[in-house]
Short mmCIF file of C-alpha atoms in Angstrom, two decimals:
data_model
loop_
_atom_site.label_atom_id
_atom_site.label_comp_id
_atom_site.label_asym_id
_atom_site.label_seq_id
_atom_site.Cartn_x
_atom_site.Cartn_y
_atom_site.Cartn_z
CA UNK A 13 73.92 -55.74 164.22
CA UNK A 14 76.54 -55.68 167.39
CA UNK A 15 78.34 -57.97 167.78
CA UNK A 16 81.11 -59.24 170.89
CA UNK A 17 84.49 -61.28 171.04
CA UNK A 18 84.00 -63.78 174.08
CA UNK A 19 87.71 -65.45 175.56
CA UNK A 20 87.37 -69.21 176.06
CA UNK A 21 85.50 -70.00 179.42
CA UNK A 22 83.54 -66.79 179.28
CA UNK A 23 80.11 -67.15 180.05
CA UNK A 24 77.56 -65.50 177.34
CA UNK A 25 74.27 -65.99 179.53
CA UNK A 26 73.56 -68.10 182.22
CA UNK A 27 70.59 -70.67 182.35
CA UNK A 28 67.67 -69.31 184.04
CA UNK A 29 68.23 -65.60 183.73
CA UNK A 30 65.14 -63.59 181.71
CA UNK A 31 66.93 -60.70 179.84
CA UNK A 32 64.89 -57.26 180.40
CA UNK A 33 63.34 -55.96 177.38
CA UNK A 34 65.77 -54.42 174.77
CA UNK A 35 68.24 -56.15 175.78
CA UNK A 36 67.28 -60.13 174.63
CA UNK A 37 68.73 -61.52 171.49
CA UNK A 38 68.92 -63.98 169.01
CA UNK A 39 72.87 -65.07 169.11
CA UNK A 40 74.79 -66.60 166.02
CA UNK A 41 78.42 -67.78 166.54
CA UNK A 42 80.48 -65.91 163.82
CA UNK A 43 83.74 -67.55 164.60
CA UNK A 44 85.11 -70.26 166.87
CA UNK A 45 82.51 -72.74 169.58
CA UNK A 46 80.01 -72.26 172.15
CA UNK A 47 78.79 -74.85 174.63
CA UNK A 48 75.50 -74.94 175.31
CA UNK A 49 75.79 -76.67 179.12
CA UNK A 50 72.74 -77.42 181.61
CA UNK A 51 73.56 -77.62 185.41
CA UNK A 52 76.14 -75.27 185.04
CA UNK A 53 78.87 -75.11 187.81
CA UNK A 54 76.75 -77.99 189.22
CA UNK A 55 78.38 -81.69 190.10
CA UNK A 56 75.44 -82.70 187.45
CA UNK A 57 76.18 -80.39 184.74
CA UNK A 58 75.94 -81.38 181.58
CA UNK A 59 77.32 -80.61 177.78
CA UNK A 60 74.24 -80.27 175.39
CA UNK A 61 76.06 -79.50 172.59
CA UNK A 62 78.68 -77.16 170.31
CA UNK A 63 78.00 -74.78 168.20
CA UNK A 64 80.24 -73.61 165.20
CA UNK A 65 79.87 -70.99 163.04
CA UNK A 66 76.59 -70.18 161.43
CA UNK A 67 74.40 -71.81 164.32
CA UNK A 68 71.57 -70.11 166.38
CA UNK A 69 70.78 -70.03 169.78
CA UNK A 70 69.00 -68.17 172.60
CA UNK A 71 65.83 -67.99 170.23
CA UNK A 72 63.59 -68.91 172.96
CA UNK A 73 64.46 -66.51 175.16
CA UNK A 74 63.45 -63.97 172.84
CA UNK A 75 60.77 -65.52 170.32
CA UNK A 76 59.03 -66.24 174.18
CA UNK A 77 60.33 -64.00 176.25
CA UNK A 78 61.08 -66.91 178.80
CA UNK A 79 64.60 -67.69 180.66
CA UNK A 80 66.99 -69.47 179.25
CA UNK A 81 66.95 -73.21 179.70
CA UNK A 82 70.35 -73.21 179.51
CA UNK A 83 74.12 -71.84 180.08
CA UNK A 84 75.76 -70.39 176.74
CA UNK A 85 79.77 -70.12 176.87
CA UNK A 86 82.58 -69.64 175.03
CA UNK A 87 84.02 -73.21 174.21
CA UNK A 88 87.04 -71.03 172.49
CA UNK A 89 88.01 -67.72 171.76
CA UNK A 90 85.16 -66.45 169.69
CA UNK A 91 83.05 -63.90 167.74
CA UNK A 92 79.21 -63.75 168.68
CA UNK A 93 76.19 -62.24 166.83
CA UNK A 94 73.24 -60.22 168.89
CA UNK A 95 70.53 -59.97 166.98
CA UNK A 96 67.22 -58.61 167.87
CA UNK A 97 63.96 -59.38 166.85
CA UNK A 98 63.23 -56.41 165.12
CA UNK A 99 67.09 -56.65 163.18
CA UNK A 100 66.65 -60.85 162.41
CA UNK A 101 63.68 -59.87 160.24
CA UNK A 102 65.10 -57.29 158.76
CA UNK A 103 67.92 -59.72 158.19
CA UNK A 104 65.95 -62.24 157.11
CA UNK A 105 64.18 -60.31 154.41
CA UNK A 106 67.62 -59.88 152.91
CA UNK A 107 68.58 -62.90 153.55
CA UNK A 108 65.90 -65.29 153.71
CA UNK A 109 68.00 -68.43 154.07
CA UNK A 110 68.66 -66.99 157.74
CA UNK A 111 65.21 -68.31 158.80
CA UNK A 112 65.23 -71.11 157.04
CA UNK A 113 68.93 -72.04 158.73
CA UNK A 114 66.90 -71.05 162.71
CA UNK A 115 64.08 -72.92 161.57
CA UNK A 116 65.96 -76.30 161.15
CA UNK A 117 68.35 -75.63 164.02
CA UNK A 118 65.04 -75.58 166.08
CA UNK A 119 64.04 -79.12 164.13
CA UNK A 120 67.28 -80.96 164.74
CA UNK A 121 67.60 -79.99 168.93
CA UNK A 122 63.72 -80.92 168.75
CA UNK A 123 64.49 -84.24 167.62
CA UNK A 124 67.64 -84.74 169.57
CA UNK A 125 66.13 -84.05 172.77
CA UNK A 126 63.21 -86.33 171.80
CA UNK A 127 65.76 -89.17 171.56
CA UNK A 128 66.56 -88.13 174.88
CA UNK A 129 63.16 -88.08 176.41
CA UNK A 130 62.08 -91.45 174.42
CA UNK A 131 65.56 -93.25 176.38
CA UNK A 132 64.90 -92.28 179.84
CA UNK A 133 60.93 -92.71 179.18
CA UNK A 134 61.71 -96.62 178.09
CA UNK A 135 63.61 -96.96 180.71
CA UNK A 136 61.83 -96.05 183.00
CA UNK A 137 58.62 -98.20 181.42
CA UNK A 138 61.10 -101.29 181.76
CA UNK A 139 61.73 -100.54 185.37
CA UNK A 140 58.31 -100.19 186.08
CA UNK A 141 57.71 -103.46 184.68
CA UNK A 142 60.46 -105.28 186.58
CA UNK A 143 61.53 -103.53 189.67
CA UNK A 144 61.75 -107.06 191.10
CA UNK A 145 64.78 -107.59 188.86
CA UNK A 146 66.18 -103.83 188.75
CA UNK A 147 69.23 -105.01 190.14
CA UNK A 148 72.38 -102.18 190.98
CA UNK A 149 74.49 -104.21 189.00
CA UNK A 150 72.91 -104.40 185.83
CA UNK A 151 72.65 -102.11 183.01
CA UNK A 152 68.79 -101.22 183.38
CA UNK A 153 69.81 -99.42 186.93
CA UNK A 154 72.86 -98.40 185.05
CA UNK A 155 71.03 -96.52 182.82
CA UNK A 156 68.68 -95.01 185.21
CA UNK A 157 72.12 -93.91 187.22
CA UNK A 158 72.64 -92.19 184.28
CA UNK A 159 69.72 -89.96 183.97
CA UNK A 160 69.21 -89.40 187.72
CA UNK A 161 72.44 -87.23 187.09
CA UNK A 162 70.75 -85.16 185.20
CA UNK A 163 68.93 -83.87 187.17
CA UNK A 164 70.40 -82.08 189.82
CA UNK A 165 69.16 -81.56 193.73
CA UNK A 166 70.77 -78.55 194.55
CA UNK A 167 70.68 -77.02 190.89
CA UNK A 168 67.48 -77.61 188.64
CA UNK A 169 64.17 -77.51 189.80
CA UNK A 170 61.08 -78.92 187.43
CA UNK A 171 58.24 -76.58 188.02
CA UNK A 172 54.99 -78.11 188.94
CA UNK A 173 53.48 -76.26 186.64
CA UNK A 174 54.31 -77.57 182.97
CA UNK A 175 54.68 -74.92 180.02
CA UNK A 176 51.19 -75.08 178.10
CA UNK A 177 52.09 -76.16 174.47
CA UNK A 178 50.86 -73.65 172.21
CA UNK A 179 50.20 -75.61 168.77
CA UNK A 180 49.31 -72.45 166.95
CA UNK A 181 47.41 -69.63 166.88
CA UNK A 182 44.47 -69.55 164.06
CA UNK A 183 44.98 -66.75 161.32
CA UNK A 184 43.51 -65.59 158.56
CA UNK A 185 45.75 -68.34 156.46
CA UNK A 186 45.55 -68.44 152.87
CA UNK A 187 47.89 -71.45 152.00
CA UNK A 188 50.13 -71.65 149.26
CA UNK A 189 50.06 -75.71 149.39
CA UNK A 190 46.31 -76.05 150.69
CA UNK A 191 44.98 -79.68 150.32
CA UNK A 192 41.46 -80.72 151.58
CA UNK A 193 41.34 -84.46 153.58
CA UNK A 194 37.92 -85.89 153.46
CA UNK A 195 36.55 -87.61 156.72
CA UNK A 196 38.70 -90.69 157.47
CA UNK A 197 41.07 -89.76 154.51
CA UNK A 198 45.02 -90.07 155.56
CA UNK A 199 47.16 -87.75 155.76
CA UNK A 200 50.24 -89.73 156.64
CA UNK A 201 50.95 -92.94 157.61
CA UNK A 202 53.12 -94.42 160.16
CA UNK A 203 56.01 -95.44 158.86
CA UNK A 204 56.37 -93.16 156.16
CA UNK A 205 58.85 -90.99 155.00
CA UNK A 206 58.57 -87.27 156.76
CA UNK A 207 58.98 -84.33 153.79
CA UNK A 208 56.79 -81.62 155.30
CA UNK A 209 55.21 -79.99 158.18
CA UNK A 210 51.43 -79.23 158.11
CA UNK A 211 49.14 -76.24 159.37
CA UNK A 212 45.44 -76.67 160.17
CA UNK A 213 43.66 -74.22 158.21
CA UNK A 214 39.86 -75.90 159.45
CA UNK A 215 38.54 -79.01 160.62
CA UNK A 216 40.03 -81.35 162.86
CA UNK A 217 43.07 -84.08 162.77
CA UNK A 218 43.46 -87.15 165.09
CA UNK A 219 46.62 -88.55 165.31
CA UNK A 220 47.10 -92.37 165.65
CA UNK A 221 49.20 -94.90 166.80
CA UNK A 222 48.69 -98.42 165.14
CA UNK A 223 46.20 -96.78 162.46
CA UNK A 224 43.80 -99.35 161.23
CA UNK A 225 44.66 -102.34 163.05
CA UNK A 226 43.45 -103.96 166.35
CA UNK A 227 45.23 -102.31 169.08
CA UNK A 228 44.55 -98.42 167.37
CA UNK A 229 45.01 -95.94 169.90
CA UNK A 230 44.06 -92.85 169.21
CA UNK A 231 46.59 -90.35 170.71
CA UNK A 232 45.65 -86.73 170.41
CA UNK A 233 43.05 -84.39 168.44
CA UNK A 234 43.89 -81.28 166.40
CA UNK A 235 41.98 -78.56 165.44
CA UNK A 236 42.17 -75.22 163.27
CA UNK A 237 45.13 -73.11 163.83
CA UNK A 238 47.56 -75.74 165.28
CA UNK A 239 50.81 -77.09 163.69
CA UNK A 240 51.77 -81.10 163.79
CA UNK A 241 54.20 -83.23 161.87
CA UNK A 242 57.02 -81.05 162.49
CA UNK A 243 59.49 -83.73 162.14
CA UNK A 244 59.46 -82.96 158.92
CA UNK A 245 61.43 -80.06 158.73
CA UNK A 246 64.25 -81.96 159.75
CA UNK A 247 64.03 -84.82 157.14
CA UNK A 248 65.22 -88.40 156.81
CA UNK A 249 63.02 -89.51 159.57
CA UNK A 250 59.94 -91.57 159.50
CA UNK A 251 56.37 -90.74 161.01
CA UNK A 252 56.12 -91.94 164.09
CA UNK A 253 52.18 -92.18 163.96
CA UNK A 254 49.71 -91.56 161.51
CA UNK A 255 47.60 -88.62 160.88
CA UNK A 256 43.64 -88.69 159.85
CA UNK A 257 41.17 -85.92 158.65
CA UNK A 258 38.13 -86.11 161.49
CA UNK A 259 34.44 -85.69 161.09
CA UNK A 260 33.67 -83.20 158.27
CA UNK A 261 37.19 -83.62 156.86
CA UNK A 262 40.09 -81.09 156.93
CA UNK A 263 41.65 -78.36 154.61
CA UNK A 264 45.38 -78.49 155.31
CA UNK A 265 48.36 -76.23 154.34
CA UNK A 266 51.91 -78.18 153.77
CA UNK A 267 54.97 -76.51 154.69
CA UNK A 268 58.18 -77.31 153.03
CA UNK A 269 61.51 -76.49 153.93
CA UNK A 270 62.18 -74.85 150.72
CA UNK A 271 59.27 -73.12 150.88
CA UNK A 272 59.74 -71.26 154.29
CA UNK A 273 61.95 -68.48 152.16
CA UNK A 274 59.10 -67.09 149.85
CA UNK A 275 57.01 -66.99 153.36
CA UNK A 276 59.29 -64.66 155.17
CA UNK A 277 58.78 -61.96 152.42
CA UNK A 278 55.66 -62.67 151.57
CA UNK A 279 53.57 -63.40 154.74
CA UNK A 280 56.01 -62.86 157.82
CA UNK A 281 53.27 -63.09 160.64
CA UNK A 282 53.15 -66.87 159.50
CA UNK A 283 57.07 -67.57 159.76
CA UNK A 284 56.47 -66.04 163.41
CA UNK A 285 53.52 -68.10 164.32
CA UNK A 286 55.98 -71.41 163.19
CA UNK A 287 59.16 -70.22 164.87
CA UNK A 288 57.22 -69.42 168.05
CA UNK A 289 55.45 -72.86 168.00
CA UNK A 290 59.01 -74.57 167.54
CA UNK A 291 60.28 -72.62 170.68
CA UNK A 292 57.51 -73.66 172.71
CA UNK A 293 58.05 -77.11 171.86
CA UNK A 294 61.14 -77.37 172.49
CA UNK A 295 60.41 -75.54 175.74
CA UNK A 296 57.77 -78.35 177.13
CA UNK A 297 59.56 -80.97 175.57
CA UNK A 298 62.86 -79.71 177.68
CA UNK A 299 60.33 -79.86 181.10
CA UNK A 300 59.13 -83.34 179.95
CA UNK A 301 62.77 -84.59 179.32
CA UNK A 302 63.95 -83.39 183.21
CA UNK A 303 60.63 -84.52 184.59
CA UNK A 304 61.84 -88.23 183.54
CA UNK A 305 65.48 -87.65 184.95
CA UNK A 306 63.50 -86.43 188.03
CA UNK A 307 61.88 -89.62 188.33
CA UNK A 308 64.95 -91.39 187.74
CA UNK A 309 66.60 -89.74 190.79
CA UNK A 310 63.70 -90.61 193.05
CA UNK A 311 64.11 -94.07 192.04
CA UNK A 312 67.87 -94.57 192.56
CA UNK A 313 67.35 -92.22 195.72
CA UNK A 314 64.20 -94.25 197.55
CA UNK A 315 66.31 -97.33 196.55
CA UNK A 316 69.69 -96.66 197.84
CA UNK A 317 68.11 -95.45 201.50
CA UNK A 318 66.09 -98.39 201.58
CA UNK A 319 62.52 -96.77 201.33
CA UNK A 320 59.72 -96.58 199.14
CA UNK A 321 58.72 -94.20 196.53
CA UNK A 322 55.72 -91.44 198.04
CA UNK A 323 52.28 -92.12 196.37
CA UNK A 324 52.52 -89.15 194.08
CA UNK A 325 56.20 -90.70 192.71
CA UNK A 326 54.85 -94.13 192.31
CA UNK A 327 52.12 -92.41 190.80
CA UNK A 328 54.14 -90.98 188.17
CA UNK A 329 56.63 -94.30 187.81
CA UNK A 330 53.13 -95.79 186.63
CA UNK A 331 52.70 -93.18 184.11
CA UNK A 332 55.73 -93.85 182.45
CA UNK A 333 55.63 -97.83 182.99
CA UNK A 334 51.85 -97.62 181.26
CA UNK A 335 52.67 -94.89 178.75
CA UNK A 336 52.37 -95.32 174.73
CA UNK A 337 56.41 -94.88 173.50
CA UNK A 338 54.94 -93.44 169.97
CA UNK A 339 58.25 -93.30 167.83
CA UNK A 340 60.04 -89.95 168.13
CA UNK A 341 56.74 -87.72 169.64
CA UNK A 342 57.30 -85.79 167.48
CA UNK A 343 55.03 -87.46 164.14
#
């Protein structure tokens, strides 16, 4: 495993670069920070985050092969980790805690940015609802000042095209914690403590919002091979919706956090499936996140010149004012 001393202010990769093949890695900070900024060198960049010793990053870039969605650099003198994919398996068969350390990493920025994306989403449902009142001066056009710095005119660009969200891929999955739901039988309820993540082995899984009472909504349907409930992994949060077995019921294998280190020795190709699942998640939810601040700077933009939004922006400013605001997203 190589690894490189970085002085403070020294850039480690820059945010949209794609790394050619041999040369992507996984990177670990060994000693001292990195920042992990957005916008970089931008008037609208932005501090993510810092990372100190023992913390991953860069996974996406090489569990997807994708660019980085961000700018990685040296927030002191420090000592970085390259891993590749081939040496973080052979890594984490020694040391299995390794995955089980990237796999909540992924968790945690998965729920942060979902805090994220759940603030500028409500805000802009209660502009939507009261543009009449969405005065300069007060702290609803305040906040949506806020986000439209996020995203940046001359730096960032959302794609029209948003990242597919791969769920899962089906396998040949023999589950250690298999559990079958008969048809209508819950899974989880809203509300409820989160201790697990699940994988669809068969049958199909609707997810709720308001299970069981007048204004139920059914939000999305899962079938065999996909992942949900991921908020889990993290702990200490609650569902944000409920999950239900559908028509002929659904066999279902639970995935604990403790469990994740017997996996990597004993069926790798699953901890792969989960950690590329958890990338692409956190990949679409990043697009969905600066979609929002997008629509925040159109707002605060059509506004302060005195026009009106184009049909395909108030198009979207009705999507978010008529949108469900399900807990954290993320179940």
């Amino acid at each position: 495993m190589e690894s490189r001393k970085y002085s403070k202010g020294e850039v480690i990769f820059f945010e949209d670069i794609i790394e050619a093949i041999g040369f992507r890695f996984i990177y670990q900070v060994k000693s001292g920070a990195v920042d992990i900024i957005v916008n970089f060198e931008t008037p609208e960049q932005k501090k993510l985050t810092t990372l100190k010793p023992g913390a991953y990053f860069g996974e996406i870039a090489l569990i997807e092969g994708c660019p980085h969605s961000a700018t990685a650099i040296a927030a002191e003198d420090c000592e970085v980790n390259l891993i590749t994919d081939y040496e973080f398996f052979d890594v984490a068969k020694k040391d299995p805690k390794t995955v089980v350390e990237l796999v909540k990493n992924l968790g945690i920025r998965i729920r942060s940015l979902t805090n994220d994306y759940m603030e500028v989403c409500k805000t802009l449902k209660e502009y939507g609802a009261n543009e009449s009142v969405g005065e300069k001066s007060g702290s609803l056009w305040k906040r949506l000042l806020k986000f439209s710095t996020i995203y940046t005119k001359n730096g960032k660009k959302v794609s029209d095209v948003k990242p597919e969200l791969n769920r899962g891929t089906p396998l040949n999955w023999i589950g250690d914690n298999a559990t079958y739901f008969d048809h209508n039988e819950i899974i989880f309820k809203e509300g409820e403590d989160s201790h697990c993540m699940y994988y669809i082995i068969s049958g199909d899984v609707g997810i709720y919002a308001s299970y069981g009472m007048k204004d139920q909504k059914l939000v999305t349907t899962l079938t065999g091979g996909q992942f949900f409930g991921e908020i889990g992994l993290v702990g200490n949060d609650v569902r944000s919706a409920s999950a239900v077995a559908l028509k002929n019921g659904a066999t279902l294998d639970r995935i604990l956090l403790n469990g994740l280190e017997d996996l990597v020795t004993k069926n790798p190709e699953k901890i792969n499936l989960l950690l590329v699942y958890l990338s692409n998640r956190l990949r679409t939810l990043t697009y969905d996140y600066l979609k929002a601040c997008k629509t925040a700077a159109e707002v605060i933009k059509a506004s302060e010149d005195g026009d009106d939004l184009t049909i395909s922006q108030a198009e979207l400013l009705k999507f978010y004012t008529e949108m469900e605001i399900l807990g954290n997203f993320c179940y």
